[in-house]
mmCIF file of C-alpha atoms and ligand atoms in Angstrom:
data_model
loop_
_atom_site.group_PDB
_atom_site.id
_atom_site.type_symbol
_atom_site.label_atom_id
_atom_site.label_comp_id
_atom_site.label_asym_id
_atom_site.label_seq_id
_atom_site.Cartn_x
_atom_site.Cartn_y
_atom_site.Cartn_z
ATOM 1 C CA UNK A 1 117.812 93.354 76.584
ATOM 2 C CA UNK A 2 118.473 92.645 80.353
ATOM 3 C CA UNK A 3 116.026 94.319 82.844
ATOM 4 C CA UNK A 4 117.947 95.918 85.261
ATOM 5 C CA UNK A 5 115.842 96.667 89.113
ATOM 6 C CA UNK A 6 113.731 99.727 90.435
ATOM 7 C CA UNK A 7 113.203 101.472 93.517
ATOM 8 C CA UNK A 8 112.008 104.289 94.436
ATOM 9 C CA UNK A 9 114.564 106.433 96.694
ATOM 10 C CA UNK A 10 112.797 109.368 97.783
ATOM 11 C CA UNK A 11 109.286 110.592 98.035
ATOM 12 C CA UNK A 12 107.712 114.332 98.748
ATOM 13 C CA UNK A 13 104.189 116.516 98.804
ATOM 14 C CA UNK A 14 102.814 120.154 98.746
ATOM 15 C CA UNK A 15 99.600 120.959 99.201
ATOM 16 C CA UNK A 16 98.742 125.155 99.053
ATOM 17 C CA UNK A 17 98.308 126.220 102.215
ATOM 18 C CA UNK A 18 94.690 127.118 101.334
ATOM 19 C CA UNK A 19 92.067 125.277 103.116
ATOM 20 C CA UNK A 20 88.219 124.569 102.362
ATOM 21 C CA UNK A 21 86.020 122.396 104.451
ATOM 22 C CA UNK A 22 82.615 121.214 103.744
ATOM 23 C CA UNK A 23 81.217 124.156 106.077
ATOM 24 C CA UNK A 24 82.491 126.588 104.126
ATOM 25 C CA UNK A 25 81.422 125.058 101.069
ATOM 26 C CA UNK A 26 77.734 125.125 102.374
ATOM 27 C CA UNK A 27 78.076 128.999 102.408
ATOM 28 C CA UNK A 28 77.538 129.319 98.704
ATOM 29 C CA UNK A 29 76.118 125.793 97.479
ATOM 30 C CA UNK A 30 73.192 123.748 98.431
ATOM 31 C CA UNK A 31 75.329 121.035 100.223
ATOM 32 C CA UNK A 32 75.902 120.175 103.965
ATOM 33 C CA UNK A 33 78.679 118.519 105.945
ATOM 34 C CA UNK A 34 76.785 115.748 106.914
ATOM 35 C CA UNK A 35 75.794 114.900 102.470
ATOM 36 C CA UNK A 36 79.697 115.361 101.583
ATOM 37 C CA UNK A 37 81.242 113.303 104.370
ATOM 38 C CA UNK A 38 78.928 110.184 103.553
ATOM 39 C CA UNK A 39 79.070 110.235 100.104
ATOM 40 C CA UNK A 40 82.479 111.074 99.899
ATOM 41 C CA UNK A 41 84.666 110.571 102.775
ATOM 42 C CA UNK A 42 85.829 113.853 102.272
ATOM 43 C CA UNK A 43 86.197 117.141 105.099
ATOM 44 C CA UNK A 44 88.390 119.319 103.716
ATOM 45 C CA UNK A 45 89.865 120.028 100.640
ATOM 46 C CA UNK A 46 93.754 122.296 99.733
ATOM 47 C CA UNK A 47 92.705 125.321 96.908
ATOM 48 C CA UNK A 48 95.500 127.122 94.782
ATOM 49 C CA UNK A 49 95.260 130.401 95.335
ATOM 50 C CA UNK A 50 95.204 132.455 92.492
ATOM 51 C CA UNK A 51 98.621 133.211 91.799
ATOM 52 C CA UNK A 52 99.554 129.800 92.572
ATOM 53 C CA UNK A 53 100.137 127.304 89.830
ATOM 54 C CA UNK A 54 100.506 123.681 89.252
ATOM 55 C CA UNK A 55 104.420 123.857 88.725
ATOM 56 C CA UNK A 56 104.921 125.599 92.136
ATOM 57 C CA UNK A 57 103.269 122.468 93.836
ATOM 58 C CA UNK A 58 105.134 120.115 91.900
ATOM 59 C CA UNK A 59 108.599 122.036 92.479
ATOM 60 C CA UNK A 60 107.646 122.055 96.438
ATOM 61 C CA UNK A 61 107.049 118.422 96.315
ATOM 62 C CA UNK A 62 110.150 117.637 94.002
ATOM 63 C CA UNK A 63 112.441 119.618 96.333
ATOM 64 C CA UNK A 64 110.872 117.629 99.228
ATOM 65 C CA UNK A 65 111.720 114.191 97.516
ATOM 66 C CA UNK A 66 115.729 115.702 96.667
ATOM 67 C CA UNK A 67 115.788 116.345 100.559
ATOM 68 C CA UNK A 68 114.286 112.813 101.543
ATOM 69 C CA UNK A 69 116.809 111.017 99.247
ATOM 70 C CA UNK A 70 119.530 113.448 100.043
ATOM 71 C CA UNK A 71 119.833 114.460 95.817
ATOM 72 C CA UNK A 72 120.880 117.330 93.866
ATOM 73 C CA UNK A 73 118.808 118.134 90.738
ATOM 74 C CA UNK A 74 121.678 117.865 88.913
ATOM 75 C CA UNK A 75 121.528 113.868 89.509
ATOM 76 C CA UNK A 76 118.308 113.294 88.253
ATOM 77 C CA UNK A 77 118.459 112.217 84.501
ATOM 78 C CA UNK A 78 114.542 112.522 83.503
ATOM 79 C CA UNK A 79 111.449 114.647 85.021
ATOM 80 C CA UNK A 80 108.301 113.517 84.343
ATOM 81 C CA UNK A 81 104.468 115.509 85.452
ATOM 82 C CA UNK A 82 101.635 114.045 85.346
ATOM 83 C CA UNK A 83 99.226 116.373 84.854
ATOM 84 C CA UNK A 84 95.819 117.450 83.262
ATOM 85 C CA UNK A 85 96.209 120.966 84.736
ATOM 86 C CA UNK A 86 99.328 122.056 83.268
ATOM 87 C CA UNK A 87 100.763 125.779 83.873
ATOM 88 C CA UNK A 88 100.164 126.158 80.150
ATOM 89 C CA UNK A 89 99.495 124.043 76.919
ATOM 90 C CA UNK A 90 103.550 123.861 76.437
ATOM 91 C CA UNK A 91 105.947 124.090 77.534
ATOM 92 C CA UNK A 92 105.308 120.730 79.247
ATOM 93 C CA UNK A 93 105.323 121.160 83.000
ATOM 94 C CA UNK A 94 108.207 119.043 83.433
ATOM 95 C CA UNK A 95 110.155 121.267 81.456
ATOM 96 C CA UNK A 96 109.227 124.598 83.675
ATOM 97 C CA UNK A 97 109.785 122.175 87.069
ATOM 98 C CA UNK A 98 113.660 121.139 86.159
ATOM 99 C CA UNK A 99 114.243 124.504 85.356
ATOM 100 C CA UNK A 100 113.252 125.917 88.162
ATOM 101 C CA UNK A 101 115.111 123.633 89.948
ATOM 102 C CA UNK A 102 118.434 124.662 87.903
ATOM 103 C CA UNK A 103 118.837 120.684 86.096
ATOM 104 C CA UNK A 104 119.289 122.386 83.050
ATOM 105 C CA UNK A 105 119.535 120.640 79.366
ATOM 106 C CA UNK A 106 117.612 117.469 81.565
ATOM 107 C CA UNK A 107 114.776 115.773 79.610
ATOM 108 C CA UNK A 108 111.427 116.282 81.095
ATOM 109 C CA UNK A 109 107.710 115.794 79.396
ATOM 110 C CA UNK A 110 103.969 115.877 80.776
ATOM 111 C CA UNK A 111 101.475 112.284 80.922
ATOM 112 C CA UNK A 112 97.860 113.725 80.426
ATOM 113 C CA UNK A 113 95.768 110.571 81.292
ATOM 114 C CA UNK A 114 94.038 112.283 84.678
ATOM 115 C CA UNK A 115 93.402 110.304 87.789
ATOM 116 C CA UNK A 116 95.391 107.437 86.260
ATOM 117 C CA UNK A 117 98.294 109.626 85.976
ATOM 118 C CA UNK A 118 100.559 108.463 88.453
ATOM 119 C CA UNK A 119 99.955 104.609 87.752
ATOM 120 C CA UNK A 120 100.738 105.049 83.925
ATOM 121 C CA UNK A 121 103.822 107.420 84.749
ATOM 122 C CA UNK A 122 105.223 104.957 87.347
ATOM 123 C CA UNK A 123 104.936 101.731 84.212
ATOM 124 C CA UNK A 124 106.375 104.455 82.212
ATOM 125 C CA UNK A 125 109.201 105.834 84.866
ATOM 126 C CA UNK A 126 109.722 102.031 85.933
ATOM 127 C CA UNK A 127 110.615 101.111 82.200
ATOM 128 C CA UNK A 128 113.115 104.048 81.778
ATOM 129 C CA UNK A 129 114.948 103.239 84.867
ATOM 130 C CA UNK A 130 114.996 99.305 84.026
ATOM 131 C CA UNK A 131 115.697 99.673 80.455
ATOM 132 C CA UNK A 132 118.990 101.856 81.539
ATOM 133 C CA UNK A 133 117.846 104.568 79.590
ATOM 134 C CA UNK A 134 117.903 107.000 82.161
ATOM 135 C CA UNK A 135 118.591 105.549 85.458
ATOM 136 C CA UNK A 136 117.383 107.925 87.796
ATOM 137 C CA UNK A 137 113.954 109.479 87.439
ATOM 138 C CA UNK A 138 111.808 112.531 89.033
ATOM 139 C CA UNK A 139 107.688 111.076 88.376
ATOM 140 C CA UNK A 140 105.312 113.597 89.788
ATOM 141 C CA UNK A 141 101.722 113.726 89.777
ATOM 142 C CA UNK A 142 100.617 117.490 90.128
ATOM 143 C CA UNK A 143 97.298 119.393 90.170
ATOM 144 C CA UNK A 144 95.542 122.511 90.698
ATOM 145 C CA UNK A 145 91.921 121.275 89.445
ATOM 146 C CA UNK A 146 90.156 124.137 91.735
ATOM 147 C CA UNK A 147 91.402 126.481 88.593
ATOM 148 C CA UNK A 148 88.648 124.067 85.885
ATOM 149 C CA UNK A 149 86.029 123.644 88.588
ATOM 150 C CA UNK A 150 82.661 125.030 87.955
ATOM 151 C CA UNK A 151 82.743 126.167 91.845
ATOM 152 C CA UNK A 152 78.750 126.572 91.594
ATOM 153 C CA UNK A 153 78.436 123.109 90.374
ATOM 154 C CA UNK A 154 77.949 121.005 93.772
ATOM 155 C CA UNK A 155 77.964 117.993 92.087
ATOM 156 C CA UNK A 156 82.176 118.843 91.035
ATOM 157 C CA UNK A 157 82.464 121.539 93.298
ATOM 158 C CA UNK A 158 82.771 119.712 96.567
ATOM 159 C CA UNK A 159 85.063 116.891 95.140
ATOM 160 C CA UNK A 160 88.289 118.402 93.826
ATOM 161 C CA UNK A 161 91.469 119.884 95.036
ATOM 162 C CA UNK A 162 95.323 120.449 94.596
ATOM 163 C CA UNK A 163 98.392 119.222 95.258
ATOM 164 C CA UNK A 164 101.318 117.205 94.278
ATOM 165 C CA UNK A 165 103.478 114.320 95.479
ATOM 166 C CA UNK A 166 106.443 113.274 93.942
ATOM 167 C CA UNK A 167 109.016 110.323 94.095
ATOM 168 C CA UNK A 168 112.630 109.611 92.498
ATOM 169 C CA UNK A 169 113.207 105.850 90.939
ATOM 170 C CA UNK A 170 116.593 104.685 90.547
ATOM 171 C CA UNK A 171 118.404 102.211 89.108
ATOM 172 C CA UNK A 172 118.804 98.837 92.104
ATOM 173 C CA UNK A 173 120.167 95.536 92.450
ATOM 174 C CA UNK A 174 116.467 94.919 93.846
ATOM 175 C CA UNK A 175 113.245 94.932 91.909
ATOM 176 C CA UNK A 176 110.209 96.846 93.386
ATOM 177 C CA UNK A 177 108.293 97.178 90.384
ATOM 178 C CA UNK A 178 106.129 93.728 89.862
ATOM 179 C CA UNK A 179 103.654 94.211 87.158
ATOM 180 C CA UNK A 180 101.394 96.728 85.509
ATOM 181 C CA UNK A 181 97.825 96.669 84.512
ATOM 182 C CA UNK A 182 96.593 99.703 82.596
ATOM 183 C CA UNK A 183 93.538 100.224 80.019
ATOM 184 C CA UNK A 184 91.650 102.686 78.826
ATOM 185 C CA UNK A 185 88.094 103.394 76.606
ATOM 186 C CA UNK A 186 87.073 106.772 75.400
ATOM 187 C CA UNK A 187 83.904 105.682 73.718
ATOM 188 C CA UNK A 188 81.963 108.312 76.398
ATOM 189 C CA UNK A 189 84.547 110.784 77.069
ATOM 190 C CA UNK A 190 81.868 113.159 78.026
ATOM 191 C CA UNK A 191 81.167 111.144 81.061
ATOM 192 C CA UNK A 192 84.178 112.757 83.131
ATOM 193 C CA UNK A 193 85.751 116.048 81.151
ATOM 194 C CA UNK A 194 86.189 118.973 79.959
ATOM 195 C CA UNK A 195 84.624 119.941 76.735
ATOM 196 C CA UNK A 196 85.609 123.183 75.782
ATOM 197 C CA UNK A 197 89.334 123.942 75.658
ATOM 198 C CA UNK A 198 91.288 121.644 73.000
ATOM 199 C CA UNK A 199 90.978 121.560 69.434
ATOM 200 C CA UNK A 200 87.209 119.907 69.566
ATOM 201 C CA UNK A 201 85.780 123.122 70.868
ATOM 202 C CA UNK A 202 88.133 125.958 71.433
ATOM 203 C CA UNK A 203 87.465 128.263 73.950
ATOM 204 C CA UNK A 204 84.766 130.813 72.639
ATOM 205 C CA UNK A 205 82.722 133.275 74.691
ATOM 206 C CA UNK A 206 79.402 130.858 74.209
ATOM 207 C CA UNK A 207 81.584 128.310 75.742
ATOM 208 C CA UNK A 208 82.796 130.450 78.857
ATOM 209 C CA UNK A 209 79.190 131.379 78.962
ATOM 210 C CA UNK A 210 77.613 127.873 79.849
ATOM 211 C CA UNK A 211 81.268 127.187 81.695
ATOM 212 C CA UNK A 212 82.110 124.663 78.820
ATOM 213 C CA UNK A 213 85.995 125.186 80.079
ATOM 214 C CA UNK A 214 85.265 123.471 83.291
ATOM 215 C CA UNK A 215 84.978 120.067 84.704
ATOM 216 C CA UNK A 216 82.181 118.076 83.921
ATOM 217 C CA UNK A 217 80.929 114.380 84.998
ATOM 218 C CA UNK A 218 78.079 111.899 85.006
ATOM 219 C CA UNK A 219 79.048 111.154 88.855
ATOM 220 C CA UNK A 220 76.637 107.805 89.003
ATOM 221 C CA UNK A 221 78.038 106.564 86.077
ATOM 222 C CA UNK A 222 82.147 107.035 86.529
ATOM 223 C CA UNK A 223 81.144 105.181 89.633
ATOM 224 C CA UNK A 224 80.359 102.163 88.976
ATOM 225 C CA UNK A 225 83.251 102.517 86.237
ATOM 226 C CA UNK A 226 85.905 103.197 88.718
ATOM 227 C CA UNK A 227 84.403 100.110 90.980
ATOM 228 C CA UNK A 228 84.945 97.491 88.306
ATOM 229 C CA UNK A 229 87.615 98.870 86.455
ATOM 230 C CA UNK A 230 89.604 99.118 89.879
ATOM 231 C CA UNK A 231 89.208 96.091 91.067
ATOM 232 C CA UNK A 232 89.700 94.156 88.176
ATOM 233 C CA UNK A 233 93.442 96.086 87.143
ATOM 234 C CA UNK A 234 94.079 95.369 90.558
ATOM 235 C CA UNK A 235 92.988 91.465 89.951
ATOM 236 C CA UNK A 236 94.736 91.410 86.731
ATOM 237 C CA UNK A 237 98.300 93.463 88.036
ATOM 238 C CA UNK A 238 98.468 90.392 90.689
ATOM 239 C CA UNK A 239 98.423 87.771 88.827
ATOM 240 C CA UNK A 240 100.793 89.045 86.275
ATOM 241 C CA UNK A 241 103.210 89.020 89.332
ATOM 242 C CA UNK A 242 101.928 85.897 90.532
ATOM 243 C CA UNK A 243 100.997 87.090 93.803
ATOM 244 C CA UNK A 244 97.452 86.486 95.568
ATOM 245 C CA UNK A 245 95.223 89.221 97.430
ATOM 246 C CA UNK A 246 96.475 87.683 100.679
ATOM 247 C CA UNK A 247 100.118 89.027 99.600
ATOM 248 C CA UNK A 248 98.882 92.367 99.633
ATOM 249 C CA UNK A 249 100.733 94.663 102.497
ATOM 250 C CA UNK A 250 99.335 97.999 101.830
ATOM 251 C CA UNK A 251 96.634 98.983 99.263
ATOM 252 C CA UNK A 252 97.005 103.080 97.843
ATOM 253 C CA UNK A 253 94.365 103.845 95.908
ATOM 254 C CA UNK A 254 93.690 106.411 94.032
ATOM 255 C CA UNK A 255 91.529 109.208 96.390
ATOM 256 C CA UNK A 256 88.311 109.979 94.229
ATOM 257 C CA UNK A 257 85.820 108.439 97.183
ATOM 258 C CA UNK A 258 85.919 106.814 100.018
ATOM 259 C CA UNK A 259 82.982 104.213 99.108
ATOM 260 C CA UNK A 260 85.269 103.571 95.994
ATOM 261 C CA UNK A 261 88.089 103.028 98.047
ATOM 262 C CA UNK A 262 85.986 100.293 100.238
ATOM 263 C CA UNK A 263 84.266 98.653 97.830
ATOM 264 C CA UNK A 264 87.818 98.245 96.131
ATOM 265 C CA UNK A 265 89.253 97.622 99.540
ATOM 266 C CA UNK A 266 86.448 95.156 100.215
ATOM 267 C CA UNK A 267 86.446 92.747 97.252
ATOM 268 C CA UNK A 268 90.324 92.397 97.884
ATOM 269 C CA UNK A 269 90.277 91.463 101.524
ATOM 270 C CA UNK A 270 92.366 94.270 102.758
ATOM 271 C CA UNK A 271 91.930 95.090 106.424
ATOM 272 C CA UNK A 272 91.088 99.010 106.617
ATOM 273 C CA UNK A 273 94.426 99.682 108.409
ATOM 274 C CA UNK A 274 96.358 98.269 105.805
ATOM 275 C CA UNK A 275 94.068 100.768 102.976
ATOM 276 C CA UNK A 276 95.517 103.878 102.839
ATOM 277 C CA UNK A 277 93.186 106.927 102.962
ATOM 278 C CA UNK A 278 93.489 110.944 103.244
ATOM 279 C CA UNK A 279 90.589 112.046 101.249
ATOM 280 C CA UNK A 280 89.073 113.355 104.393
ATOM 281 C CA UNK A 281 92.280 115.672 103.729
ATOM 282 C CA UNK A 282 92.639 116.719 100.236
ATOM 283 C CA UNK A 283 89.554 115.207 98.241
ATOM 284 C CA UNK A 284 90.707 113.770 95.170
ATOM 285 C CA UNK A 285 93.653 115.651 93.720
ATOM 286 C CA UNK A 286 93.574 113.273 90.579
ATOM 287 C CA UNK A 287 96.686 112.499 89.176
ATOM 288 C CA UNK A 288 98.618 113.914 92.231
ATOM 289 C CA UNK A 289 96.573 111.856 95.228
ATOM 290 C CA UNK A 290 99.018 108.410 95.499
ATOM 291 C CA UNK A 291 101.715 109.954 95.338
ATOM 292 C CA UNK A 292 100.860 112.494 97.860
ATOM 293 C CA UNK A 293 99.165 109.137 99.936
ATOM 294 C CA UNK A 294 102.499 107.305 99.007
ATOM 295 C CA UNK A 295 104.838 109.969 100.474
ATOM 296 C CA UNK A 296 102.908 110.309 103.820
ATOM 297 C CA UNK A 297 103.204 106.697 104.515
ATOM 298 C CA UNK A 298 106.519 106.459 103.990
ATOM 299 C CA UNK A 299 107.035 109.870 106.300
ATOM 300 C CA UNK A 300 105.071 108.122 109.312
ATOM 301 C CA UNK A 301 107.491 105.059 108.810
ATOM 302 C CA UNK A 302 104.819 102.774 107.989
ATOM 303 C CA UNK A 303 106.153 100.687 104.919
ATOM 304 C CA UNK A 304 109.033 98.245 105.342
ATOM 305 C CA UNK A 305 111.239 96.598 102.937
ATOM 306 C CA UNK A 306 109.588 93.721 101.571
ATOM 307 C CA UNK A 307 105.790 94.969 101.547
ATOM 308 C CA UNK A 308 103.678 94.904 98.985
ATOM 309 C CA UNK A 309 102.446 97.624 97.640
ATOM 310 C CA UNK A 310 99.150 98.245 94.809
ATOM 311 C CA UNK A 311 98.807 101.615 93.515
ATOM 312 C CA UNK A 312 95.245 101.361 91.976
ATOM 313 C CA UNK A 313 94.049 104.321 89.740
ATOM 314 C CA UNK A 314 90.466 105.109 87.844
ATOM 315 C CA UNK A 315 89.724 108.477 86.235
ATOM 316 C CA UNK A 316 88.953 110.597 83.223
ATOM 317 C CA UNK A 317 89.427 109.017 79.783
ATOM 318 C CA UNK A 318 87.960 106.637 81.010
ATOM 319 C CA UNK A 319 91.210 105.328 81.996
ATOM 320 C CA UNK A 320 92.675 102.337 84.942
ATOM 321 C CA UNK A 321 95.365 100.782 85.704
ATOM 322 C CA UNK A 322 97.186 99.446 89.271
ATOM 323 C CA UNK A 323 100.497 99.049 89.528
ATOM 324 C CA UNK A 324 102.113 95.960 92.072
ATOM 325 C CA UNK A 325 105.167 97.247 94.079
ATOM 326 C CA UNK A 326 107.849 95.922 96.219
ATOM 327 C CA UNK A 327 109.241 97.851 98.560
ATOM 328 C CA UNK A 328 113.144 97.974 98.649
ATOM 329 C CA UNK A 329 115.327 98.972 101.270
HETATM 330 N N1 COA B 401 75.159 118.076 98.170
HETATM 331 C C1 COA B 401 73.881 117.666 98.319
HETATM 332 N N2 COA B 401 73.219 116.956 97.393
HETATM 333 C C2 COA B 401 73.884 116.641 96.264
HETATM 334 C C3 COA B 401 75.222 117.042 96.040
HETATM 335 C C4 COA B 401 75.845 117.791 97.036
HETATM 336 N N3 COA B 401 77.109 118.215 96.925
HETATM 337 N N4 COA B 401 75.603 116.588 94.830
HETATM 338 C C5 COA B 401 74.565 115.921 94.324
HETATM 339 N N5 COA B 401 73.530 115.962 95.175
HETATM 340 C C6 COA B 401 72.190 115.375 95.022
HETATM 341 C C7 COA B 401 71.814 115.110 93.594
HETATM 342 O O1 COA B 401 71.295 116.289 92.988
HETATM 343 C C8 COA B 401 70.770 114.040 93.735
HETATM 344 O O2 COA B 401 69.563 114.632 94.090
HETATM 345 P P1 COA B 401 68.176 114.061 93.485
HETATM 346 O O3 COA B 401 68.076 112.659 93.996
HETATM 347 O O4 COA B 401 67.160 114.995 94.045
HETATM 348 O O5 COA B 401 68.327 114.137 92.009
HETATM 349 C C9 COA B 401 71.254 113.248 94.947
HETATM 350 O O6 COA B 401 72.180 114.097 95.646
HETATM 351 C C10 COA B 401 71.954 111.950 94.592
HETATM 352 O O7 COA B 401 72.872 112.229 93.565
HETATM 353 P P2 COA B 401 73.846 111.128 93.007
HETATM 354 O O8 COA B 401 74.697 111.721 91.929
HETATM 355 O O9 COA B 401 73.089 109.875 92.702
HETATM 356 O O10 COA B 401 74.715 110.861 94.313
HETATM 357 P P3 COA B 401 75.798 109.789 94.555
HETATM 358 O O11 COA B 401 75.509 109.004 95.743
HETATM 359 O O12 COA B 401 76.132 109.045 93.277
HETATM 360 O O13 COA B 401 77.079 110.680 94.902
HETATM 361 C C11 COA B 401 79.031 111.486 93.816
HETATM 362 C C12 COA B 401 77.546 111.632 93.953
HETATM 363 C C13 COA B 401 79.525 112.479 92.775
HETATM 364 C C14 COA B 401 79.682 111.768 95.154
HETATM 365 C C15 COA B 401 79.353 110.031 93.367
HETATM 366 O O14 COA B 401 78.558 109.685 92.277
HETATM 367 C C16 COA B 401 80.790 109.844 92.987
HETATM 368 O O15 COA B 401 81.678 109.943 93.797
HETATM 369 N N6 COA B 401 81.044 109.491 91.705
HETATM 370 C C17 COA B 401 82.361 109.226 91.260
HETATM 371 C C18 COA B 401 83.077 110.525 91.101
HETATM 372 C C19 COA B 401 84.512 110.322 90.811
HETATM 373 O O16 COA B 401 85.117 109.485 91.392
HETATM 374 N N7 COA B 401 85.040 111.132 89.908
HETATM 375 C C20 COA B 401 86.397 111.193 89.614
HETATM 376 C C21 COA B 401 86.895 109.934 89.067
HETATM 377 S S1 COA B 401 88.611 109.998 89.164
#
């Protein structure tokens, strides 16, 4: 089979309109500014309110990537979420997105593989578009993890929050999409997850009682993880497209920390300028944080055809993977 090319034409993002910062967070836990914004990076954090729900953030963004590439949803072909805070178990996400947006009869499905979300869904996207199997795509990476956070927890607590970004791939006569590196290894699951809520533990009331249904994490641990598993996808993504670090235009990593990001950012040689970074904005939104990093890039005007692009990705599963990107006109 002959690979056809990839771009992506259009790119969007919703965040709720819901705003906490680390000084309200210090009303009801034992944190402070000053601890969050050195360990993390992060000052403020977006928070679904509680009638909001993951599918209204990924509709926003959606509609917000139809605008940017001037689209009906009618012309899109395949919707894709990634997301490991679904409205509900099914229907898929997808599904309750492209009907709301009236692309009836359109085949749409959910990735669950967390903060790696966008990175596997863009391989995944990328391959559907190529292959000619459905030449125009919706991906979107949507979450509303303040609705599993144990808000008591400070360890979680201060970390998470919402939003969605989302970008339409189309069929090209040029190639963006490089190479992909992704991996995974569940032999600890418990060190980023959620225990109680699949078929391992249903929900029960002695769950709900120790807040079993809620995020939990071995912090230390997932971060040396997401060092070395970052750095080496995004070692092993370039050199599967034969490029060196020194090709590297723009690095968009995936927002879990900022000392992540510059020990990532670091090892690779990218200047800070060229890292992108809005953690201070949104803390790590998981599955939904390159995309929404991704679409405010492009909106300031930054990228140019020809850069080079690696979306790098580390979360829950454990699971990695970067993605190397060209960007088309
Ligand atoms: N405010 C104040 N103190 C806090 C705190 C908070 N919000 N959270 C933890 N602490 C305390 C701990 O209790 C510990 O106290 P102790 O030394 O008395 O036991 C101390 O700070 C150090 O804790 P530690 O967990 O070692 O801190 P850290 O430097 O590793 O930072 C994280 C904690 C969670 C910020 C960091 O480990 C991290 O970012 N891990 C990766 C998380 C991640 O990326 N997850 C998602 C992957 S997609």
């Amino acid at each position: 089979m002959s690979l056809r090319g990839v771009k992506i034409v259009g790119v969007g993002h919703h965040a709720p309109a819901h705003v906490v910062t680390n000084v309200d967070l210090e009303q009801w836990l034992d944190t402070s500014d000053e601890w969050i914004t050195t360990r993390t990076g992060m000052k403020r954090r977006h928070w679904a309110s509680p009638d909001e729900a993951t599918s209204d953030l990924a509709l926003a963004a959606a509609q917000g990537a139809l605008r940017y590439a001037n689209l009906r949803p009618t012309d899109i072909d395949c919707f894709i979420v990634c997301t490991v805070t679904p409205d509900y178990y099914f229907p898929a996400t997808a599904c309750l997105v492209a009907a709301r947006l009236g692309a009836k009869d359109k085949p749409a499905f959910d990735i669950s593989i967390a903060c790696s979300g966008f990175i596997y869904g863009l391989t995944v996207a990328s391959g559907l578009v190529r292959s000619g199997v459905y030449p125009r795509v919706m991906l979107i990476g949507a979450e509303t993890l303040s609705k599993i956070l144990n808000k008591a927890d400070r360890s979680t607590a201060i970390l998470f929050g919402d939003g969605a970004g989302a970008v339409i791939l189309e069929t090209s006569e040029e190639n963006s999409f490089l190479s992909s590196e992704l991996g995974s290894d569940a032999s600890r699951p418990e060190m980023l997850y959620v225990r109680s809520s699949g078929s391992r533990h249903p929900i029960d009331h002695a769950a709900l009682d120790e807040s079993l249904n809620l995020i939990h994490m071995q912090g230390r641990e997932v971060f040396k993880s997401a060092v070395t598993k970052m750095i080496s996808a995004t070692d092993k993504a370039l050199a599967k497209a034969r490029l060196n670090k020194s090709d590297v235009t723009f690095l968009i990593p995936h927002q879990a920390n900022k000392r992540i990001i510059d020990a990532a950012a670091h090892y690779l040689e990218v200047p800070s300028d060229k890292v992108v970074t809005n953690i201070h904005e949104y803390g790590n939104t998981s599955a939904a944080s390159i995309p929404i990093a991704l679409s405010e890039t492009v909106h300031a005007g930054k990228i140019k055809p020809g850069n080079v692009i690696v979306f790098v990705a580390f979360g829950g599963g454990l699971s990695w993977g970067a993605v190397a990107w060209r960007w088309a006109a």
